[in-house]
Short mmCIF file of C-alpha atoms in Angstrom, two decimals:
data_model
loop_
_atom_site.label_atom_id
_atom_site.label_comp_id
_atom_site.label_asym_id
_atom_site.label_seq_id
_atom_site.Cartn_x
_atom_site.Cartn_y
_atom_site.Cartn_z
CA ARG Z 1 20.50 81.41 111.64
CA ASN Z 2 18.98 79.11 114.30
CA PHE Z 3 16.24 76.96 112.80
CA PRO Z 4 13.65 75.28 115.07
CA THR Z 5 14.31 71.65 115.85
CA PRO Z 6 11.97 68.99 114.40
CA THR Z 7 10.64 68.17 117.85
CA LEU Z 8 9.50 71.75 118.47
CA PHE Z 9 8.09 71.93 114.97
CA ALA Z 10 6.06 68.76 115.54
CA LEU Z 11 4.75 70.14 118.85
CA ASP Z 12 3.65 73.29 117.06
CA LYS Z 13 1.81 71.23 114.46
CA MET Z 14 -0.04 69.25 117.15
CA GLY Z 15 -1.29 72.39 118.87
CA GLY Z 16 1.37 72.66 121.55
CA ASP Z 17 2.93 75.71 123.13
CA LYS Z 18 3.00 78.71 120.75
CA GLY Z 19 4.67 81.57 122.54
CA GLY Z 20 3.15 80.72 125.91
CA SER Z 21 -0.40 79.80 124.73
CA LEU Z 22 -1.94 76.36 124.07
CA GLY Z 23 -3.48 75.31 120.82
CA PRO Z 24 -7.05 73.91 120.53
CA LYS Z 25 -5.92 70.30 120.35
CA ALA Z 26 -3.65 70.60 123.40
CA VAL Z 27 -6.46 72.21 125.38
CA TRP Z 28 -8.85 69.41 124.36
CA ASN Z 29 -6.29 66.76 125.32
CA ARG Z 30 -5.90 68.29 128.76
CA VAL Z 31 -9.68 68.51 129.23
CA LYS Z 32 -10.02 64.84 128.35
CA ALA Z 33 -7.18 63.92 130.70
CA LYS Z 34 -8.90 65.73 133.59
CA GLY Z 35 -12.15 63.81 133.28
CA LEU Z 36 -12.85 60.21 134.20
CA THR Z 37 -11.85 57.59 131.70
CA LYS Z 38 -13.86 54.49 130.93
CA LEU Z 39 -13.48 51.75 133.49
CA ARG Z 40 -12.88 49.36 130.61
CA TRP Z 41 -9.54 51.02 129.78
CA TYR Z 42 -8.14 51.42 133.32
CA CYS Z 43 -5.26 49.41 134.79
CA GLN Z 44 -5.66 49.11 138.57
CA LEU Z 45 -2.24 47.57 139.09
CA CYS Z 46 -0.45 50.52 137.52
CA GLU Z 47 -3.21 53.03 138.36
CA LYS Z 48 -3.07 54.22 134.76
CA PRO Z 49 -6.14 55.28 132.75
CA CYS Z 50 -6.06 54.74 128.99
CA ARG Z 51 -8.13 56.69 126.50
CA ASP Z 52 -9.05 53.88 124.14
CA GLU Z 53 -8.50 50.23 123.32
CA ASN Z 54 -5.32 50.90 121.39
CA GLY Z 55 -3.73 52.76 124.30
CA TYR Z 56 -4.77 50.02 126.71
CA LYS Z 57 -3.17 47.33 124.47
CA CYS Z 58 0.05 49.30 124.32
CA HIS Z 59 0.10 49.66 128.10
CA VAL Z 60 -0.62 45.98 128.72
CA SER Z 61 2.31 44.96 126.55
CA SER Z 62 4.68 47.47 128.16
CA GLU Z 63 7.59 46.35 130.33
CA SER Z 64 6.40 48.29 133.42
CA HIS Z 65 2.99 46.60 133.36
CA LEU Z 66 4.46 43.14 132.90
CA ARG Z 67 6.82 43.75 135.80
CA GLN Z 68 3.86 44.76 138.00
CA VAL Z 69 1.96 41.64 136.91
CA ARG Z 70 4.85 39.44 137.99
CA VAL Z 71 4.87 41.10 141.41
CA PHE Z 72 1.10 40.60 141.69
CA ALA Z 73 1.40 36.91 140.78
CA GLU Z 74 3.74 36.29 143.72
CA ASN Z 75 1.04 37.20 146.32
CA PRO Z 76 -2.35 38.07 144.76
CA ALA Z 77 -4.27 37.78 148.04
CA GLN Z 78 -2.20 40.57 149.59
CA PHE Z 79 -3.01 42.92 146.70
CA VAL Z 80 -6.74 42.10 146.81
CA ASP Z 81 -6.88 42.67 150.58
CA PHE Z 82 -5.04 45.98 150.19
CA TYR Z 83 -7.43 47.20 147.49
CA SER Z 84 -10.43 46.04 149.53
CA LYS Z 85 -9.22 47.94 152.61
CA GLU Z 86 -8.56 51.10 150.58
CA PHE Z 87 -12.01 50.97 148.96
CA GLU Z 88 -13.71 50.35 152.31
CA ASP Z 89 -11.88 53.31 153.93
CA ALA Z 90 -12.81 55.64 151.06
CA PHE Z 91 -16.46 54.52 151.15
CA MET Z 92 -16.71 54.92 154.96
CA GLU Z 93 -15.08 58.37 154.81
CA VAL Z 94 -17.72 59.61 152.35
CA LEU Z 95 -20.47 58.03 154.48
CA ARG Z 96 -19.07 59.63 157.65
CA ARG Z 97 -19.13 63.10 156.05
CA LYS Z 98 -22.83 62.69 155.32
CA GLY Z 99 -23.62 62.46 159.03
CA GLU Z 100 -24.38 59.88 161.70
CA ASN Z 101 -28.19 60.02 161.47
CA VAL Z 102 -28.51 60.52 157.70
CA ARG Z 103 -30.05 57.67 155.69
CA SER Z 104 -28.59 57.68 152.17
CA LYS Z 105 -28.81 55.52 149.10
CA ALA Z 106 -25.84 53.20 148.78
CA LYS Z 107 -25.51 53.95 145.08
CA SER Z 108 -25.28 57.71 145.68
CA VAL Z 109 -22.45 57.15 148.18
CA TRP Z 110 -20.66 54.89 145.71
CA THR Z 111 -21.05 57.55 142.97
CA GLU Z 112 -19.34 60.06 145.24
CA VAL Z 113 -16.49 57.62 145.87
CA ILE Z 114 -15.79 57.01 142.18
CA SER Z 115 -15.91 60.74 141.39
CA GLU Z 116 -12.24 60.79 142.36
CA ARG Z 117 -10.19 59.97 139.27
CA HIS Z 118 -7.62 57.71 140.97
CA HIS Z 119 -10.05 55.79 143.15
CA ILE Z 120 -9.92 52.08 143.90
CA HIS Z 121 -12.28 50.29 141.53
CA LEU Z 122 -14.77 47.83 142.98
CA ASN Z 123 -13.77 45.05 140.55
CA ALA Z 124 -10.26 45.11 142.08
CA THR Z 125 -11.62 44.18 145.52
CA LYS Z 126 -12.95 40.93 146.98
CA TRP Z 127 -16.55 42.10 146.46
CA LEU Z 128 -18.02 41.45 143.03
CA THR Z 129 -21.02 43.81 143.33
CA LEU Z 130 -22.03 46.87 145.34
CA THR Z 131 -24.87 44.88 146.92
CA GLU Z 132 -22.40 42.35 148.27
CA PHE Z 133 -20.23 45.14 149.70
CA VAL Z 134 -23.21 46.88 151.41
CA ALA Z 135 -24.33 43.56 152.90
CA TYR Z 136 -20.79 43.10 154.25
CA LEU Z 137 -20.93 46.51 155.99
CA GLY Z 138 -24.22 45.61 157.65
CA LYS Z 139 -22.97 42.20 158.76
CA GLU Z 140 -19.80 43.64 160.31
CA GLY Z 141 -21.79 46.33 162.14
CA LEU Z 142 -20.00 49.18 160.38
CA ALA Z 143 -23.28 50.69 159.14
CA GLU Z 144 -27.04 50.19 159.28
CA VAL Z 145 -28.37 48.87 155.96
CA ASP Z 146 -31.90 48.19 154.75
CA VAL Z 147 -33.78 47.58 151.50
CA ASP Z 148 -36.97 49.42 150.57
CA GLU Z 149 -39.94 48.00 148.67
CA GLU Z 150 -38.36 48.88 145.32
CA GLY Z 151 -35.21 46.91 146.11
CA VAL Z 152 -33.01 50.00 146.64
CA TRP Z 153 -30.33 49.64 149.31
CA HIS Z 154 -30.05 52.40 151.93
CA ILE Z 155 -27.24 52.88 154.40
CA ARG Z 156 -26.68 54.87 157.61
CA TYR Z 157 -23.34 55.59 159.29
CA ILE Z 158 -22.56 54.17 162.76
CA ASN Z 159 -19.97 56.13 164.71
CA ARG Z 160 -17.36 53.73 166.13
CA ASP Z 161 -14.99 56.44 167.38
CA PRO Z 162 -13.49 55.33 170.75
CA GLU Z 163 -14.02 58.80 172.24
CA VAL Z 164 -17.70 58.82 171.23
CA LEU Z 165 -18.21 55.31 172.59
CA LYS Z 166 -16.48 56.32 175.82
CA ARG Z 167 -18.79 59.32 176.23
CA LYS Z 168 -21.86 57.15 175.58
CA GLU Z 169 -20.71 54.59 178.17
CA ALA Z 170 -20.13 57.35 180.72
CA LEU Z 171 -23.61 58.78 180.04
CA ALA Z 172 -25.22 55.35 180.40
CA LYS Z 173 -23.31 54.76 183.63
CA LYS Z 174 -24.47 58.11 185.00
CA GLU Z 175 -28.10 57.36 184.12
CA LYS Z 176 -27.81 53.97 185.84
CA MET Z 177 -26.38 55.62 188.96
CA ASP Z 178 -29.23 58.15 188.97
CA MET Z 179 -31.75 55.29 188.70
CA ASP Z 180 -30.03 53.47 191.58
CA ASP Z 181 -30.22 56.62 193.70
CA ALA Z 182 -33.93 56.98 192.92
CA GLU Z 183 -34.56 53.35 193.85
CA LYS Z 184 -32.65 53.81 197.10
CA ALA Z 185 -34.69 56.90 197.94
CA ALA Z 186 -37.97 55.07 197.17
CA LYS Z 187 -36.88 52.13 199.34
CA MET Z 188 -35.96 54.47 202.21
CA VAL Z 189 -39.39 56.15 202.02
CA GLU Z 190 -41.07 52.74 202.01
CA ASN Z 191 -39.12 51.68 205.10
CA GLN Z 192 -40.09 54.91 206.87
CA ILE Z 193 -43.76 54.31 206.06
CA LYS Z 194 -43.54 50.77 207.43
CA LEU Z 195 -41.86 52.06 210.60
CA ALA Z 196 -44.53 54.73 211.02
CA ARG Z 197 -47.32 52.17 210.63
CA LYS Z 198 -45.66 49.95 213.21
CA GLN Z 199 -45.44 52.87 215.67
CA LEU Z 200 -49.10 53.70 215.05
CA ALA Z 201 -50.08 50.09 215.74
CA GLU Z 202 -48.10 50.12 219.01
CA ARG Z 203 -49.84 53.34 220.13
CA GLY Z 204 -53.30 51.96 219.32
CA TYR Z 205 -54.06 54.09 216.25
CA GLY Z 206 -55.84 52.71 213.23
CA LYS Z 207 -57.93 50.03 214.98
CA ASP Z 208 -61.16 51.45 213.57
CA THR Z 209 -59.81 51.23 210.07
CA GLN Z 210 -59.14 47.50 210.27
CA THR Z 211 -61.58 45.56 208.15
CA GLN Z 212 -63.36 42.67 209.73
CA GLU Z 213 -63.29 39.30 208.08
CA SER Z 214 -66.34 38.66 205.92
CA LYS Z 215 -68.69 35.99 207.16
CA GLU Z 216 -70.65 33.63 204.94
CA LEU Z 217 -74.42 33.96 205.08
CA LYS Z 218 -75.92 30.79 206.55
CA ARG Z 219 -79.60 29.97 206.95
CA GLU Z 220 -81.62 26.89 207.74
CA GLU Z 221 -83.79 25.15 205.17
CA GLY Z 222 -87.27 26.66 204.91
CA GLU Z 223 -86.22 29.86 206.70
CA LYS Z 224 -87.45 33.03 205.03
CA VAL Z 225 -85.12 35.97 204.44
CA THR Z 226 -86.66 39.41 204.89
CA VAL Z 227 -85.04 42.65 203.79
CA SER Z 228 -86.02 45.98 205.31
CA LEU Z 229 -85.13 49.21 203.50
CA ALA Z 230 -86.60 51.57 206.08
CA PRO Z 231 -83.39 52.15 208.08
CA VAL Z 232 -81.47 52.75 204.88
CA MET Z 233 -83.98 55.30 203.63
CA ALA Z 234 -84.00 56.95 207.02
CA ALA Z 235 -80.22 57.12 207.01
CA LYS Z 236 -80.23 58.75 203.60
CA THR Z 237 -82.63 61.46 204.77
CA LYS Z 238 -80.35 62.43 207.64
CA THR Z 239 -77.88 65.17 206.84
CA GLN Z 240 -74.43 64.59 208.14
CA ALA Z 241 -72.41 67.57 209.19
CA PRO Z 242 -69.12 67.88 207.30
CA PRO Z 243 -65.97 67.24 209.33
CA PRO Z 244 -64.31 70.33 210.73
CA PRO Z 245 -61.42 71.76 208.67
CA VAL Z 246 -57.93 70.97 209.83
CA ALA Z 247 -54.77 73.11 209.57
CA LEU Z 248 -51.15 72.18 210.28
CA GLY Z 249 -49.03 74.31 212.59
CA PHE Z 250 -46.20 74.13 215.10
CA ASP Z 251 -46.43 73.85 218.87
CA ASP Z 252 -45.54 76.99 220.82
CA GLU Z 253 -43.53 74.90 223.27
CA GLY Z 254 -41.24 73.65 220.52
CA GLY Z 255 -42.60 70.12 220.67
CA GLY Z 256 -42.78 69.74 216.90
CA PRO Z 257 -45.65 70.01 214.41
CA SER Z 258 -49.25 69.84 215.68
CA ARG Z 259 -52.77 69.66 214.25
CA VAL Z 260 -55.17 72.59 214.83
CA THR Z 261 -58.91 71.94 214.48
CA ILE Z 262 -61.06 74.88 213.37
CA LYS Z 263 -64.63 74.79 214.70
CA LYS Z 264 -67.51 76.90 213.35
CA GLU Z 265 -70.04 78.46 215.71
CA GLU Z 266 -73.13 80.50 214.97
CA GLY Z 267 -72.96 84.08 216.16
CA ALA Z 268 -75.33 87.01 216.12
CA GLY Z 269 -77.40 87.30 212.99
CA GLY Z 270 -77.06 83.59 212.22
CA LYS Z 271 -73.55 84.02 210.79
CA GLU Z 272 -70.91 81.40 211.43
CA LYS Z 273 -67.71 82.27 213.25
CA GLU Z 274 -64.54 80.27 213.05
CA LYS Z 275 -62.89 79.27 216.29
CA VAL Z 276 -59.52 77.69 216.59
CA GLY Z 277 -59.66 74.63 218.79
CA GLU Z 278 -57.06 72.91 220.77
CA LYS Z 279 -53.77 71.74 219.21
CA ARG Z 280 -52.86 68.11 219.09
CA LYS Z 281 -49.68 66.30 218.09
CA LEU Z 282 -49.26 64.99 214.52
CA ASN Z 283 -48.92 61.28 214.01
CA ALA Z 284 -45.63 59.65 212.99
CA VAL Z 285 -46.31 59.69 209.22
CA GLU Z 286 -47.18 63.41 209.23
CA GLU Z 287 -44.10 64.22 211.32
CA ILE Z 288 -41.86 62.40 208.83
CA MET Z 289 -43.48 64.18 205.87
CA MET Z 290 -43.11 67.60 207.52
CA ARG Z 291 -39.48 66.89 208.43
CA GLU Z 292 -38.60 65.72 204.90
CA LYS Z 293 -40.30 68.76 203.35
CA ARG Z 294 -38.48 71.18 205.64
CA LYS Z 295 -35.12 69.50 204.94
CA LYS Z 296 -35.71 69.63 201.17
CA GLU Z 297 -36.53 73.34 201.29
CA GLU Z 298 -33.39 74.07 203.34
CA ASP Z 299 -31.19 72.10 200.89
CA GLU Z 300 -32.67 73.91 197.88
CA ALA Z 301 -32.15 77.29 199.52
CA ARG Z 302 -28.54 76.39 200.38
CA GLU Z 303 -27.81 75.20 196.81
CA ALA Z 304 -29.37 78.34 195.32
CA ALA Z 305 -27.26 80.55 197.59
CA ALA Z 306 -24.06 78.64 196.70
CA LYS Z 307 -24.82 78.84 192.97
CA ALA Z 308 -25.55 82.56 193.18
CA GLU Z 309 -22.25 83.08 195.01
CA ASP Z 310 -20.33 81.13 192.33
CA GLU Z 311 -22.04 82.98 189.46
CA LYS Z 312 -21.44 86.38 191.03
CA LEU Z 313 -18.68 88.12 189.08
CA GLU Z 314 -15.87 89.89 190.85
CA LYS Z 315 -15.26 93.54 190.06
CA VAL Z 316 -12.19 94.28 187.96
CA ASN Z 317 -9.74 96.80 189.38
CA PRO Z 318 -7.81 98.25 186.41
CA ASP Z 319 -5.10 99.68 188.69
CA ALA Z 320 -4.25 96.35 190.36
CA ALA Z 321 -1.03 94.53 189.45
CA TRP Z 322 -1.67 91.19 187.77
CA LEU Z 323 1.68 90.15 186.28
CA ALA Z 324 3.13 86.80 187.36
CA ARG Z 325 6.06 84.67 186.26
CA GLY Z 326 5.26 81.83 183.85
CA ILE Z 327 2.05 83.17 182.31
CA ILE Z 328 1.47 83.81 178.60
CA VAL Z 329 0.44 87.35 177.64
CA LYS Z 330 -0.39 89.17 174.42
CA VAL Z 331 1.29 92.44 173.36
CA VAL Z 332 -1.30 95.11 172.52
CA ASN Z 333 0.98 98.10 171.88
CA LYS Z 334 0.64 99.06 168.19
CA LYS Z 335 3.45 101.64 168.26
CA LEU Z 336 6.16 99.38 169.69
CA SER Z 337 8.82 98.93 166.94
CA GLY Z 338 6.32 100.08 164.35
CA GLY Z 339 3.76 97.43 165.28
CA LYS Z 340 6.26 94.59 164.93
CA TYR Z 341 5.16 92.92 168.18
CA TYR Z 342 1.46 93.76 168.01
CA LYS Z 343 -0.78 90.77 168.87
CA LYS Z 344 2.32 88.61 169.48
CA LYS Z 345 2.27 86.19 172.40
CA ALA Z 346 5.05 86.21 174.98
CA VAL Z 347 6.03 84.44 178.21
CA VAL Z 348 6.64 86.45 181.37
CA GLU Z 349 10.15 85.50 182.53
CA LYS Z 350 10.67 88.04 185.32
CA VAL Z 351 8.43 90.52 187.16
CA GLU Z 352 10.10 93.78 188.14
CA ASP Z 353 10.13 95.12 191.70
CA ASP Z 354 7.33 97.62 191.00
CA LYS Z 355 5.02 94.67 190.08
CA TYR Z 356 3.65 96.65 187.12
CA SER Z 357 6.32 95.79 184.52
CA ALA Z 358 8.05 92.59 183.48
CA GLN Z 359 10.59 91.05 181.14
CA VAL Z 360 8.84 88.97 178.49
CA LYS Z 361 10.14 86.68 175.75
CA VAL Z 362 8.28 86.77 172.43
CA LEU Z 363 7.41 83.21 171.45
CA ASP Z 364 7.76 83.47 167.67
CA MET Z 365 10.89 85.66 167.59
CA GLY Z 366 12.71 84.90 170.83
CA HIS Z 367 13.22 88.62 171.56
CA VAL Z 368 13.27 89.71 175.22
CA LEU Z 369 11.39 92.95 175.99
CA THR Z 370 10.60 94.94 179.12
CA LEU Z 371 6.97 96.07 179.00
CA ASP Z 372 4.44 97.66 181.30
CA GLN Z 373 1.27 95.69 182.03
CA GLU Z 374 -0.76 98.39 180.23
CA HIS Z 375 0.84 97.19 176.98
CA MET Z 376 -0.19 93.56 177.58
CA GLU Z 377 -3.37 91.59 178.15
CA THR Z 378 -4.21 88.13 179.49
CA VAL Z 379 -4.60 85.09 177.22
CA ILE Z 380 -7.48 82.63 177.61
CA PRO Z 381 -6.55 79.02 176.68
CA SER Z 382 -8.79 76.45 175.05
CA THR Z 383 -11.13 74.32 177.18
CA GLY Z 384 -9.16 72.06 179.49
CA GLY Z 385 -6.08 74.31 179.51
CA GLU Z 386 -4.25 75.18 182.72
CA VAL Z 387 -4.66 78.75 183.97
CA LEU Z 388 -3.49 80.99 186.80
CA VAL Z 389 -5.84 83.34 188.65
CA VAL Z 390 -4.10 86.74 188.52
CA GLY Z 391 -6.73 88.90 190.23
CA GLY Z 392 -9.53 88.91 192.77
CA LYS Z 393 -10.05 86.86 195.91
CA ASN Z 394 -8.58 83.68 194.42
CA LYS Z 395 -5.40 85.32 193.10
CA GLY Z 396 -2.46 82.92 192.87
CA GLN Z 397 -4.53 79.73 192.57
CA VAL Z 398 -4.08 77.31 189.68
CA GLY Z 399 -7.07 75.87 187.86
CA VAL Z 400 -8.42 74.38 184.65
CA LEU Z 401 -10.68 76.18 182.16
CA ASP Z 402 -14.09 74.48 182.08
CA GLY Z 403 -15.80 76.88 179.67
CA ILE Z 404 -16.52 80.53 178.88
CA ASP Z 405 -19.62 82.74 179.17
CA GLU Z 406 -19.51 85.12 176.22
CA ASP Z 407 -22.46 87.18 177.46
CA LYS Z 408 -20.75 87.95 180.78
CA PHE Z 409 -17.19 88.10 179.35
CA ALA Z 410 -16.13 85.57 181.97
CA ALA Z 411 -14.48 82.16 182.22
CA ARG Z 412 -15.60 79.22 184.37
CA ILE Z 413 -12.57 77.83 186.23
CA ILE Z 414 -12.26 74.58 188.20
CA LEU Z 415 -9.82 75.52 190.96
CA GLU Z 416 -7.13 73.09 192.09
CA LYS Z 417 -8.13 73.55 195.74
CA GLY Z 418 -11.74 72.69 194.94
CA GLY Z 419 -14.78 74.54 193.69
CA THR Z 420 -15.84 76.18 190.43
CA LYS Z 421 -15.70 79.95 189.97
CA LEU Z 422 -16.91 82.31 187.25
CA LEU Z 423 -14.13 84.88 186.85
CA PRO Z 424 -13.69 87.85 184.46
CA TYR Z 425 -11.29 87.48 181.55
CA GLU Z 426 -8.94 89.98 183.24
CA HIS Z 427 -8.51 87.71 186.28
CA VAL Z 428 -7.51 84.58 184.33
CA CYS Z 429 -4.36 83.94 182.28
CA LYS Z 430 -2.92 80.92 180.45
CA LEU Z 431 0.10 79.18 181.98
CA ALA Z 432 3.12 78.35 179.86
#
């Protein structure tokens, strides 16, 4: 007879494995091992948690711990710097996950960090308290920190990713360029106004509008000053006829814009009739304004027409051949080899003479198949991927995918020869 060994018998007594199941004590031991242990009984050097004081004393006197202590004594600053860097990385990772514009309590972030069982403890770093560590983050510019009225520290993440900083710099540069363009345009308009005023002065316009210099009132001693209000009152009683309305038009002889004065005359029955008077040339300022307005309208119409042409989708001809060497296609035949190649991607290695079939090599398997284009479909790459136009007016051109329009089932392509086109999915395919 085979009797159980003492070791197995002892395991059974302690609640170990009994025919594949765990006893109550073994389950409780595992539950306790899963949870966090007290910081008081944790060895950071060995990364070993101890359940109680007795276990911690046994660990401290063990050979492995003493060996680790001797290694630590050789270069303690290196260990402290390492633990500080690890703790800082873990803290910043938790803060980054909370979001860039989220203001959180520093203690709540620290609680999340220490929820991991084998985390780096703060007392193993160069910072003695959490307040000192948060102040360090604010001083180094790694995060925005502030203290409320109750003395609670709050922290906000600052994104220092090089790509994000690069995008922000590009955006700021673009805004500065736009401002420079606006300043240049304003300066050009100001110069045109000055030039127009100079031309008006040379032609003799605007003399009536010049203000005369004010003269100081001088009178002799003993001279009486009399003021008469009669002319003023008489002037107020007179009714002044309003100026005739003015309309802008163009000269029939092609001499540019002109001013048309509309005069009102009384006809039969006392009713007023409008009569168009003679045309006269516009002054220099009005000519410039009319010319700028006309040019702006023409530019807007041209841009709208170009945009409409780019956004206009080409019609898809299902009977047209679109296969080309070097593109990546997807097999859509479910019956081929029992569906073995369904949804598999392949590279077109050779197009047959009929232009409607090709030899393709399956990427995952390496098998070479001869398929008709009806059993394949085009593949759209991710943004920035290189594509080949396989249909439409731009067939054969190479471009880069700028984005997709899901509502129109189309892709926006930046062509290598210049220009951006919105093409149907069927006219665009990924290059190998």
